[in-house]
Coordinates of C-alpha atoms in Angstrom, one line a residue:
Chain A
M1 CA 43.7 21.2 31.5
M2 CA 40.4 21.0 33.4
E3 CA 40.0 24.7 32.8
S4 CA 40.0 24.3 29.0
L5 CA 37.6 21.3 29.3
A6 CA 35.2 23.5 31.2
M7 CA 34.9 25.8 28.2
G8 CA 34.4 28.9 30.4
G9 CA 31.2 27.5 31.9
Y10 CA 29.8 26.4 28.6
G11 CA 31.4 23.0 28.8
A12 CA 28.1 21.1 29.1
Y13 CA 26.7 22.6 25.9
V14 CA 29.9 22.4 23.9
W15 CA 30.7 18.8 24.9
T16 CA 27.1 17.7 24.3
C17 CA 27.2 19.0 20.8
F18 CA 30.5 17.4 20.0
G19 CA 29.3 14.2 21.6
L20 CA 26.1 14.3 19.5
A21 CA 28.1 14.7 16.3
A22 CA 30.3 11.8 17.2
A23 CA 27.2 9.7 18.0
V24 CA 25.5 10.6 14.7
L25 CA 28.7 9.8 12.7
I26 CA 29.2 6.5 14.5
I27 CA 25.6 5.5 14.2
N28 CA 25.6 6.1 10.5
E29 CA 28.9 4.3 10.0
W30 CA 27.5 1.4 12.0
R31 CA 24.2 1.4 10.1
V32 CA 25.9 1.3 6.7
R33 CA 28.0 -1.7 7.7
A34 CA 25.2 -3.5 9.4
R35 CA 22.9 -3.1 6.4
Q36 CA 25.5 -4.2 3.9
A37 CA 26.1 -7.3 6.1
T38 CA 22.4 -8.1 6.4
V39 CA 21.6 -7.6 2.7
Y40 CA 24.6 -9.7 1.7
K41 CA 23.7 -12.5 4.0
E42 CA 20.1 -12.6 2.9
I43 CA 21.0 -12.8 -0.7
E44 CA 23.7 -15.3 0.0
V45 CA 21.3 -17.6 1.8
R46 CA 18.7 -17.3 -0.9
I47 CA 21.1 -18.0 -3.8
K48 CA 22.8 -20.9 -2.0
A49 CA 19.4 -22.4 -1.2
L50 CA 18.4 -22.1 -4.9
E51 CA 21.7 -23.6 -6.0
D52 CA 21.3 -26.6 -3.7
S53 CA 17.8 -27.3 -4.7
A54 CA 18.8 -27.1 -8.4
Chain B
M1 CA 34.6 10.8 -20.4
W2 CA 31.2 9.6 -21.4
K3 CA 32.3 6.0 -21.6
W4 CA 33.9 6.2 -18.2
F5 CA 30.7 7.7 -16.8
H6 CA 28.6 4.8 -18.3
Q7 CA 31.0 2.3 -16.9
L8 CA 30.9 3.8 -13.5
A9 CA 27.1 3.8 -13.6
S10 CA 27.0 0.1 -14.3
P11 CA 25.9 -1.7 -11.1
P12 CA 28.6 -4.4 -11.0
H13 CA 31.4 -2.0 -11.7
F14 CA 30.1 0.5 -9.1
Y15 CA 29.7 -2.3 -6.6
R16 CA 33.3 -3.3 -7.1
I17 CA 35.0 0.1 -6.9
A18 CA 32.8 1.8 -4.3
P19 CA 34.7 0.5 -1.3
T20 CA 38.0 1.9 -2.7
F21 CA 36.5 5.3 -3.4
S22 CA 34.8 5.3 -0.1
L23 CA 38.1 4.7 1.7
V24 CA 39.8 7.4 -0.4
L25 CA 37.2 9.9 1.0
L26 CA 37.0 8.5 4.5
L27 CA 40.7 8.8 5.5
P28 CA 41.4 12.4 4.6
G29 CA 37.9 13.2 5.9
L30 CA 38.8 11.7 9.3
A31 CA 42.1 13.6 9.3
L32 CA 40.5 16.9 8.5
I33 CA 37.9 16.4 11.2
A34 CA 40.5 15.4 13.8
Y35 CA 42.4 18.6 13.1
G36 CA 39.2 20.7 12.9
V37 CA 37.8 19.4 16.2
Y38 CA 41.0 19.7 18.1
A39 CA 41.9 23.1 16.7
G40 CA 38.3 24.3 17.1
L41 CA 38.1 23.2 20.7
F42 CA 41.5 24.1 22.0
L43 CA 43.5 26.3 19.6
A44 CA 40.9 28.7 18.1
P45 CA 40.7 32.0 20.1
M46 CA 37.6 32.6 22.2
D47 CA 34.8 34.7 20.7
Y48 CA 34.6 38.0 22.5
Q49 CA 30.8 38.0 22.6
Q50 CA 29.9 34.4 23.0
G51 CA 32.9 33.0 24.9
D52 CA 33.6 29.3 24.4
A53 CA 30.0 28.6 23.5
F54 CA 30.8 29.7 19.9
R55 CA 32.8 26.5 19.5
I56 CA 29.5 24.7 18.7
I57 CA 29.8 26.4 15.3
Y58 CA 32.4 23.7 14.4
I59 CA 29.6 21.1 14.5
H60 CA 26.5 23.2 13.7
V61 CA 27.7 24.8 10.4
P62 CA 29.0 21.6 8.8
S63 CA 25.8 19.7 9.6
A64 CA 23.6 22.5 8.5
Y65 CA 25.6 22.7 5.2
L66 CA 25.3 18.9 4.7
S67 CA 21.6 18.9 5.4
L68 CA 21.1 21.2 2.4
M69 CA 23.7 19.4 0.3
A70 CA 22.1 16.0 0.9
Y71 CA 18.8 17.5 -0.2
M72 CA 20.4 18.9 -3.4
I73 CA 22.0 15.5 -4.1
M74 CA 18.7 13.8 -3.5
A75 CA 16.8 16.1 -5.9
V76 CA 19.5 16.2 -8.6
A77 CA 19.9 12.4 -8.5
G78 CA 16.2 12.0 -8.7
G79 CA 16.0 14.3 -11.7
I80 CA 18.8 12.4 -13.5
G81 CA 17.0 9.2 -12.7
L82 CA 13.8 10.5 -14.1
I83 CA 15.2 12.1 -17.3
W84 CA 17.9 9.6 -18.3
R85 CA 16.4 6.6 -16.6
M86 CA 19.7 5.9 -14.8
K87 CA 19.2 3.3 -12.1
L88 CA 22.2 4.2 -10.1
A89 CA 21.0 7.8 -9.7
H90 CA 17.8 6.5 -8.0
A91 CA 19.9 4.4 -5.7
V92 CA 21.9 7.5 -4.8
A93 CA 18.7 9.5 -4.1
A94 CA 17.4 6.7 -1.9
S95 CA 20.6 6.7 0.1
A96 CA 20.9 10.4 0.5
A97 CA 17.5 10.9 2.2
P98 CA 18.2 9.2 5.6
L99 CA 21.7 10.7 5.8
G100 CA 20.3 14.1 5.0
A101 CA 17.7 13.6 7.7
W102 CA 20.4 12.7 10.3
F103 CA 22.5 15.8 9.5
T104 CA 19.3 18.0 9.6
F105 CA 18.6 16.5 13.0
L106 CA 22.2 17.2 14.1
A107 CA 22.0 20.8 12.9
L108 CA 18.7 21.3 14.8
A109 CA 20.0 19.7 18.0
T110 CA 23.2 21.7 18.1
G111 CA 21.4 24.8 17.1
S112 CA 19.0 24.3 20.0
I113 CA 21.8 23.5 22.5
W114 CA 23.7 26.6 21.3
G115 CA 20.5 28.7 21.7
R116 CA 20.1 27.8 25.3
P117 CA 23.2 29.8 26.6
M118 CA 23.0 32.5 23.9
W119 CA 19.2 33.2 23.6
G120 CA 18.1 31.8 26.9
T121 CA 15.8 29.3 25.3
W122 CA 16.1 25.8 23.8
W123 CA 14.0 26.8 20.9
E124 CA 13.6 30.2 19.3
W125 CA 10.6 30.1 17.0
A126 CA 11.5 33.5 15.5
D127 CA 14.8 32.3 14.1
P128 CA 14.2 31.8 10.4
R129 CA 17.1 29.4 9.9
M130 CA 15.9 27.0 12.6
M131 CA 12.4 27.1 11.2
S132 CA 13.6 26.4 7.7
E133 CA 15.8 23.6 9.0
L134 CA 12.8 22.1 10.9
I135 CA 10.6 22.2 7.8
L136 CA 13.4 20.6 5.9
L137 CA 13.4 17.7 8.4
F138 CA 9.7 17.3 8.0
F139 CA 10.2 17.2 4.3
Y140 CA 12.8 14.4 4.6
F141 CA 10.3 12.4 6.7
G142 CA 7.7 12.9 4.0
Y143 CA 10.1 11.8 1.3
M144 CA 11.1 8.7 3.2
A145 CA 7.5 7.9 4.1
L146 CA 6.5 8.1 0.4
R147 CA 9.4 5.7 -0.6
G148 CA 8.4 3.3 2.2
A149 CA 4.8 3.3 1.2
I150 CA 5.3 2.2 -2.4
D151 CA 6.3 -1.4 -2.7
D152 CA 7.4 -1.3 -6.3
T153 CA 11.0 0.0 -6.3
A154 CA 10.8 1.6 -9.8
K155 CA 7.6 3.4 -9.0
A156 CA 8.9 4.5 -5.6
D157 CA 12.0 5.9 -7.3
K158 CA 10.0 8.0 -9.8
A159 CA 7.3 9.2 -7.4
S160 CA 9.9 10.3 -4.8
A161 CA 12.0 12.0 -7.5
V162 CA 8.9 14.1 -8.5
L163 CA 8.4 15.0 -4.8
A164 CA 12.0 15.9 -4.3
L165 CA 12.0 18.2 -7.4
V166 CA 8.8 19.9 -6.2
G167 CA 10.4 20.2 -2.8
V168 CA 13.5 22.1 -4.2
I169 CA 11.3 25.0 -5.1
N170 CA 9.5 24.7 -1.9
V171 CA 12.7 24.7 0.3
I172 CA 13.6 28.1 -1.3
I173 CA 10.2 29.6 -0.9
V174 CA 10.0 28.3 2.7
H175 CA 13.2 30.0 3.4
Y176 CA 12.1 33.4 2.1
S177 CA 8.6 33.2 3.7
V178 CA 10.1 32.2 7.1
T179 CA 12.6 35.1 6.9
W180 CA 9.8 37.5 6.2
W181 CA 7.7 36.0 9.0
S182 CA 10.5 36.3 11.6
S183 CA 11.1 39.9 10.6
L184 CA 7.5 40.6 11.7
H185 CA 7.9 39.0 15.0
Q186 CA 11.5 39.6 16.1
G187 CA 11.5 41.4 19.4
Q188 CA 15.2 41.3 20.2
T189 CA 18.1 40.7 17.9
I190 CA 18.4 37.0 17.6
M191 CA 22.0 36.7 16.9
A192 CA 24.9 39.0 16.2
K193 CA 25.6 39.1 12.5
E194 CA 28.9 37.4 11.5
G195 CA 31.6 39.9 11.2
P196 CA 33.0 40.5 7.7
A197 CA 36.2 38.7 8.5
M198 CA 36.6 35.8 10.9
D199 CA 39.9 35.4 12.7
P200 CA 41.9 32.9 10.6
G201 CA 42.5 30.9 13.8
M202 CA 38.7 30.5 14.0
L203 CA 38.1 30.1 10.3
Y204 CA 40.5 27.3 9.4
P205 CA 39.2 24.7 11.8
L206 CA 35.7 25.5 10.5
L207 CA 36.7 25.0 6.9
A208 CA 38.5 21.8 7.8
N209 CA 35.4 20.5 9.5
I210 CA 33.1 21.5 6.6
F211 CA 35.4 19.7 4.2
G212 CA 35.9 16.8 6.5
F213 CA 32.2 16.3 7.2
T214 CA 31.6 16.5 3.4
L215 CA 34.2 13.8 2.7
L216 CA 32.8 11.6 5.4
F217 CA 29.3 12.1 4.1
G218 CA 30.6 11.2 0.6
S219 CA 32.1 8.0 2.0
L220 CA 28.9 7.1 3.8
I221 CA 26.7 7.8 0.8
L222 CA 28.9 5.7 -1.5
R223 CA 28.7 2.7 0.7
R224 CA 24.9 3.2 1.4
T225 CA 24.4 3.3 -2.4
R226 CA 26.5 0.2 -2.8
T227 CA 24.3 -1.8 -0.5
E228 CA 21.2 -0.3 -2.2
V229 CA 22.6 -1.5 -5.6
L230 CA 23.2 -4.9 -4.2
F231 CA 19.7 -5.2 -2.9
R232 CA 18.1 -3.9 -6.0
E233 CA 20.1 -6.2 -8.2
R234 CA 19.6 -9.2 -6.0
R235 CA 18.0 -11.3 -8.7
T236 CA 20.6 -10.5 -11.4
R237 CA 23.2 -12.8 -12.8
W238 CA 26.2 -10.8 -11.7
V239 CA 25.1 -10.9 -8.1
K240 CA 24.6 -14.6 -8.3
E241 CA 28.0 -15.1 -9.9
M242 CA 29.7 -12.9 -7.3
I243 CA 28.1 -14.8 -4.4
L244 CA 29.0 -18.2 -5.8
A245 CA 32.5 -17.2 -6.6
P246 CA 35.2 -18.7 -4.4
E247 CA 36.2 -16.6 -1.3
G248 CA 39.1 -14.4 -2.5
Q249 CA 37.5 -13.3 -5.7
R250 CA 34.5 -11.3 -4.4
Chain C
M1 CA -14.9 13.5 -42.9
T2 CA -14.7 16.7 -44.8
N3 CA -14.0 18.7 -41.7
P4 CA -11.3 17.0 -39.6
E5 CA -11.5 19.8 -37.0
R6 CA -14.8 18.5 -35.9
H7 CA -13.2 15.3 -34.7
M8 CA -10.2 17.0 -33.1
P9 CA -11.4 18.4 -29.7
S10 CA -9.7 21.6 -28.7
M11 CA -7.0 21.7 -26.0
T12 CA -9.3 22.9 -23.3
S13 CA -12.3 20.8 -24.1
G14 CA -10.9 18.0 -22.0
L15 CA -10.3 20.4 -19.1
L16 CA -13.8 21.7 -19.3
A17 CA -15.4 18.3 -19.7
V18 CA -13.5 16.9 -16.7
A19 CA -14.3 19.9 -14.5
R20 CA -18.0 19.7 -15.5
R21 CA -18.1 16.0 -14.8
D22 CA -16.5 16.4 -11.4
L23 CA -18.8 19.2 -10.4
L24 CA -21.8 17.1 -11.4
L25 CA -20.5 14.2 -9.3
A26 CA -20.0 16.6 -6.3
W27 CA -23.5 17.9 -6.8
K28 CA -24.8 14.3 -6.5
R29 CA -22.7 13.6 -3.4
P30 CA -23.0 16.8 -1.3
G31 CA -21.4 15.1 1.7
D32 CA -18.0 15.3 0.1
V33 CA -18.4 19.1 -0.1
L34 CA -20.1 19.7 3.3
N35 CA -17.9 17.5 5.5
P36 CA -14.7 19.7 5.1
L37 CA -16.9 22.7 5.8
F38 CA -18.3 21.2 9.0
F39 CA -14.7 20.2 10.0
F40 CA -13.6 23.8 9.4
A41 CA -16.4 25.2 11.6
M42 CA -15.7 22.6 14.3
V43 CA -11.9 23.3 14.5
C44 CA -12.7 27.0 14.8
T45 CA -15.0 26.1 17.7
L46 CA -12.4 24.1 19.5
F47 CA -9.9 27.0 19.8
P48 CA -12.0 29.3 22.0
L49 CA -12.9 26.3 24.1
A50 CA -9.2 25.5 24.6
V51 CA -7.6 29.0 24.9
G52 CA -10.5 31.0 26.4
P53 CA -13.2 33.2 25.0
S54 CA -11.9 36.6 25.9
A55 CA -12.2 39.3 23.2
E56 CA -8.5 40.1 23.0
Q57 CA -7.6 36.4 22.8
L58 CA -10.0 35.9 19.9
T59 CA -8.9 38.9 18.0
F60 CA -5.3 38.0 18.5
S61 CA -5.6 34.3 17.5
G62 CA -8.4 34.6 15.0
P63 CA -6.4 35.0 11.7
G64 CA -4.1 32.1 12.7
V65 CA -6.9 29.8 13.8
L66 CA -9.0 30.4 10.7
W67 CA -6.1 29.8 8.4
V68 CA -4.9 26.7 10.1
A69 CA -8.5 25.3 10.1
A70 CA -8.9 26.2 6.4
L71 CA -5.6 24.5 5.6
L72 CA -6.6 21.3 7.5
A73 CA -10.1 21.3 5.8
M74 CA -8.4 21.5 2.4
L75 CA -6.2 18.7 3.4
I76 CA -9.2 16.5 4.3
S77 CA -10.9 17.2 1.0
L78 CA -7.8 16.4 -1.0
N79 CA -8.0 12.7 -0.3
S80 CA -11.0 12.2 -2.6
L81 CA -9.4 14.1 -5.6
F82 CA -8.3 11.1 -7.6
I83 CA -9.3 8.1 -5.5
S84 CA -12.8 7.4 -6.9
D85 CA -11.5 7.7 -10.5
F86 CA -8.7 5.4 -9.6
D87 CA -11.0 2.9 -8.1
D88 CA -13.5 2.7 -11.0
G89 CA -10.8 2.8 -13.7
S90 CA -11.8 6.1 -15.2
L91 CA -8.4 7.5 -14.3
E92 CA -6.8 5.1 -16.7
Q93 CA -9.1 6.2 -19.4
L94 CA -8.1 9.8 -18.8
L95 CA -4.5 8.8 -19.0
I96 CA -4.8 7.2 -22.4
S97 CA -7.1 9.9 -23.8
P98 CA -5.6 12.2 -26.4
Q99 CA -6.1 15.2 -24.2
P100 CA -3.0 16.7 -22.6
L101 CA -2.8 15.2 -19.1
P102 CA -1.7 18.4 -17.3
L103 CA -4.9 20.1 -18.5
V104 CA -7.0 17.1 -17.5
G105 CA -5.5 17.2 -14.1
L106 CA -6.0 21.0 -14.0
G107 CA -9.7 20.4 -14.8
K108 CA -10.0 18.1 -11.8
T109 CA -8.1 20.6 -9.6
I110 CA -10.3 23.4 -10.6
S111 CA -13.4 21.5 -9.8
H112 CA -11.8 20.5 -6.5
W113 CA -11.2 24.1 -5.7
L114 CA -14.7 25.1 -6.6
T115 CA -16.1 22.4 -4.3
S116 CA -13.6 22.9 -1.4
G117 CA -11.7 26.2 -1.5
L118 CA -14.5 28.4 -2.7
P119 CA -17.1 27.1 -0.1
L120 CA -14.4 27.7 2.6
V121 CA -13.9 31.3 1.4
L122 CA -17.7 31.9 1.5
V123 CA -18.2 30.4 4.9
S124 CA -15.1 32.1 6.5
P125 CA -16.9 35.5 7.1
I126 CA -19.4 33.8 9.4
V127 CA -16.7 32.3 11.5
A128 CA -14.6 35.4 11.4
I129 CA -17.4 37.5 12.8
T130 CA -17.7 35.2 15.8
Y131 CA -14.0 35.9 16.3
R132 CA -14.9 39.6 16.4
M133 CA -13.0 40.4 13.2
P134 CA -13.8 43.8 11.8
G135 CA -15.4 44.0 8.4
D136 CA -12.4 45.3 6.4
V137 CA -10.2 42.6 7.9
V138 CA -12.8 39.9 6.9
L139 CA -12.4 41.1 3.3
V140 CA -8.6 40.7 3.6
L141 CA -9.2 37.2 5.1
M142 CA -11.4 36.2 2.2
L143 CA -8.9 37.6 -0.3
T144 CA -6.0 35.7 1.2
L145 CA -8.1 32.5 1.6
T146 CA -9.1 32.8 -2.1
L147 CA -5.5 33.1 -3.3
G148 CA -4.2 30.6 -0.7
T149 CA -6.7 27.9 -1.3
V150 CA -6.0 28.0 -5.1
S151 CA -2.4 27.3 -4.3
L152 CA -3.3 24.6 -1.8
S153 CA -5.6 22.8 -4.3
L154 CA -2.8 22.9 -6.9
L155 CA -0.1 21.7 -4.5
G156 CA -2.5 19.2 -3.0
S157 CA -3.2 17.7 -6.5
I158 CA 0.5 16.8 -6.7
G159 CA 0.4 15.0 -3.4
A160 CA -2.9 13.3 -4.2
A161 CA -1.5 12.1 -7.5
L162 CA 1.6 10.8 -5.8
T163 CA -0.4 8.8 -3.2
V164 CA -3.3 7.6 -5.2
G165 CA -3.7 3.9 -4.9
L166 CA -1.5 3.5 -1.8
H167 CA -2.9 1.8 1.2
R168 CA -1.9 4.3 3.9
G169 CA -2.6 7.2 1.6
T170 CA -4.4 9.7 3.9
A171 CA -1.7 10.1 6.6
L172 CA 1.0 10.1 4.0
L173 CA -0.7 12.8 2.0
S174 CA -0.7 15.1 5.0
L175 CA 2.9 14.4 5.6
L176 CA 3.8 15.3 2.0
I177 CA 1.5 18.3 1.7
L178 CA 2.0 20.1 5.0
P179 CA 5.6 21.1 4.5
L180 CA 4.7 22.2 1.0
S181 CA 1.8 24.3 2.3
M182 CA 3.7 26.1 5.0
P183 CA 4.6 29.2 2.9
V184 CA 1.0 29.7 2.1
L185 CA 0.0 29.4 5.7
I186 CA 2.8 31.8 6.9
I187 CA 2.0 34.5 4.4
G188 CA -1.8 34.1 4.5
A189 CA -2.3 34.1 8.3
N190 CA 0.3 36.9 8.9
T191 CA -1.2 39.1 6.2
V192 CA -4.5 39.0 7.9
S193 CA -2.8 39.7 11.3
L194 CA -1.1 42.7 9.7
A195 CA -4.5 43.9 8.4
A196 CA -6.0 43.4 11.8
G197 CA -3.2 45.5 13.4
N198 CA -3.8 48.3 10.9
E199 CA -0.5 47.8 9.2
T200 CA 0.4 47.6 5.5
Y201 CA -0.4 44.2 4.3
S202 CA -0.3 44.5 0.5
A203 CA 3.1 42.7 0.2
G204 CA 1.5 39.6 1.5
I205 CA -1.4 39.7 -1.0
W206 CA 1.1 40.1 -3.8
A207 CA 3.2 37.3 -2.5
L208 CA 0.1 35.0 -2.3
A209 CA -0.9 36.0 -5.8
A210 CA 2.5 35.3 -7.2
Y211 CA 2.6 32.0 -5.4
A212 CA -0.8 31.1 -6.9
V213 CA 0.3 32.0 -10.4
G214 CA 3.5 30.1 -9.9
T215 CA 1.7 26.9 -8.7
L216 CA -0.9 27.3 -11.5
S217 CA 1.8 27.2 -14.1
L218 CA 4.0 24.5 -12.6
A219 CA 1.9 22.2 -10.5
P220 CA -0.2 20.7 -13.4
Y221 CA 2.9 19.3 -14.9
A222 CA 4.1 17.7 -11.7
T223 CA 0.6 16.3 -11.1
A224 CA 0.5 14.8 -14.6
A225 CA 3.9 13.2 -14.1
A226 CA 2.8 11.9 -10.7
L227 CA -0.4 10.5 -12.2
R228 CA 1.5 8.6 -14.9
I229 CA 3.9 7.2 -12.3
S230 CA 1.1 6.1 -10.0
N231 CA -0.7 4.3 -12.7
E232 CA 2.1 2.4 -14.3

């Protein structure tokens, strides 16, 4: 098991690359969700405020 | 067909159906990547020249492919937006740029890490693909900077579409000129040419990852565009009605 | 009213009128022409100071340094291409004039090249000689610079048109134009290097010429589109 994780001595390179890929995908997934939530919230606050003042 | 297309392009409709479509792409995408990564790391036979270091290909090639595909989407969507004045197309172009830049970064980073054990250097200036990819990254930055610098959304859409279209020609010319340039300076062989036939055990995980990354990218861009549409339409009636509608009906 | 042709200016009259006007303006403000030239000379002075004055070093890096300096000098001069016309409103007048806008933009680009690219080409031999460049290589340098600066002016006019009227225009313009100008730099500088190394360099000249013709036929349309967008 440890042997296959070591990747014949290239483990550091290989695992860094796969880790980077995972990080990029997770960051993008998170950013998409965070932005949707922020934009929705901003619009909701503005519209509700307008509605209340009307 | 045309009617369906128009309906799809209408912002409220797109906003409603995008999550479903996004999920339809995301789930098979994740499954393909799960297979591709596992098989690429543990099942694919070792490369006789590069040993296990070649397994970086399972990340590097899909991201390099997506970096170019995102650019094409950005340019084509920009062109559609310019010619047919389709608002959704501009939102797609705006969403494609940062995603494309991320995958370009990933392609560069993995290429660089791969280069360390194979070429003995983190950065090989004479490799034409790395140079093209780097210039592509600069181009993404320029595109996003132009978008960011123009306050009026409609203006930013059109100006950046012109830039993206000019850039398409440029990307091709950059590729050829960099290839010519590296042929002048190449001391040693940079990388063994890919053999004509890749072992199926190596190839299938790669194909799975390319498709999987593409599906994931599709899922991300759909949702990014959805948010972009919501933001752009924030002063419209349908957004107001949607927000004021009772919980379950959104 | 018997001769309607007298009231219909020809296609190129707008191009010529705009080019003549811009040249006249440049004549009245020589600083705009001279500053990029001084900049070019100064960048070329910086390199020997930084990397050392040995003859081999200068011969080796000369073509690259001169080309990079020329590229940056062109970039500096681009900023003023449309900005004064934008500020005083004459750009809007040009946009609504009956003249075809690509040709009007081309007229401005031509005068830009005559006041920035051409002076660079003419000054480059002086700098090249200080870099110990032999005479026949200097000619190749001038030829590549001529063809290259034409392309750079045309490409630059697209960027200048896209960024005209923006607050942070200058830095943005560089960010947009530098990736576009890389093929010109790559081919130009390496062609001179090949000539300096007594190798065949004609392919580079043809490539630069083809690039210049390509940009000449396409860039004016992109510039016109960008000008319309920027002035909406």
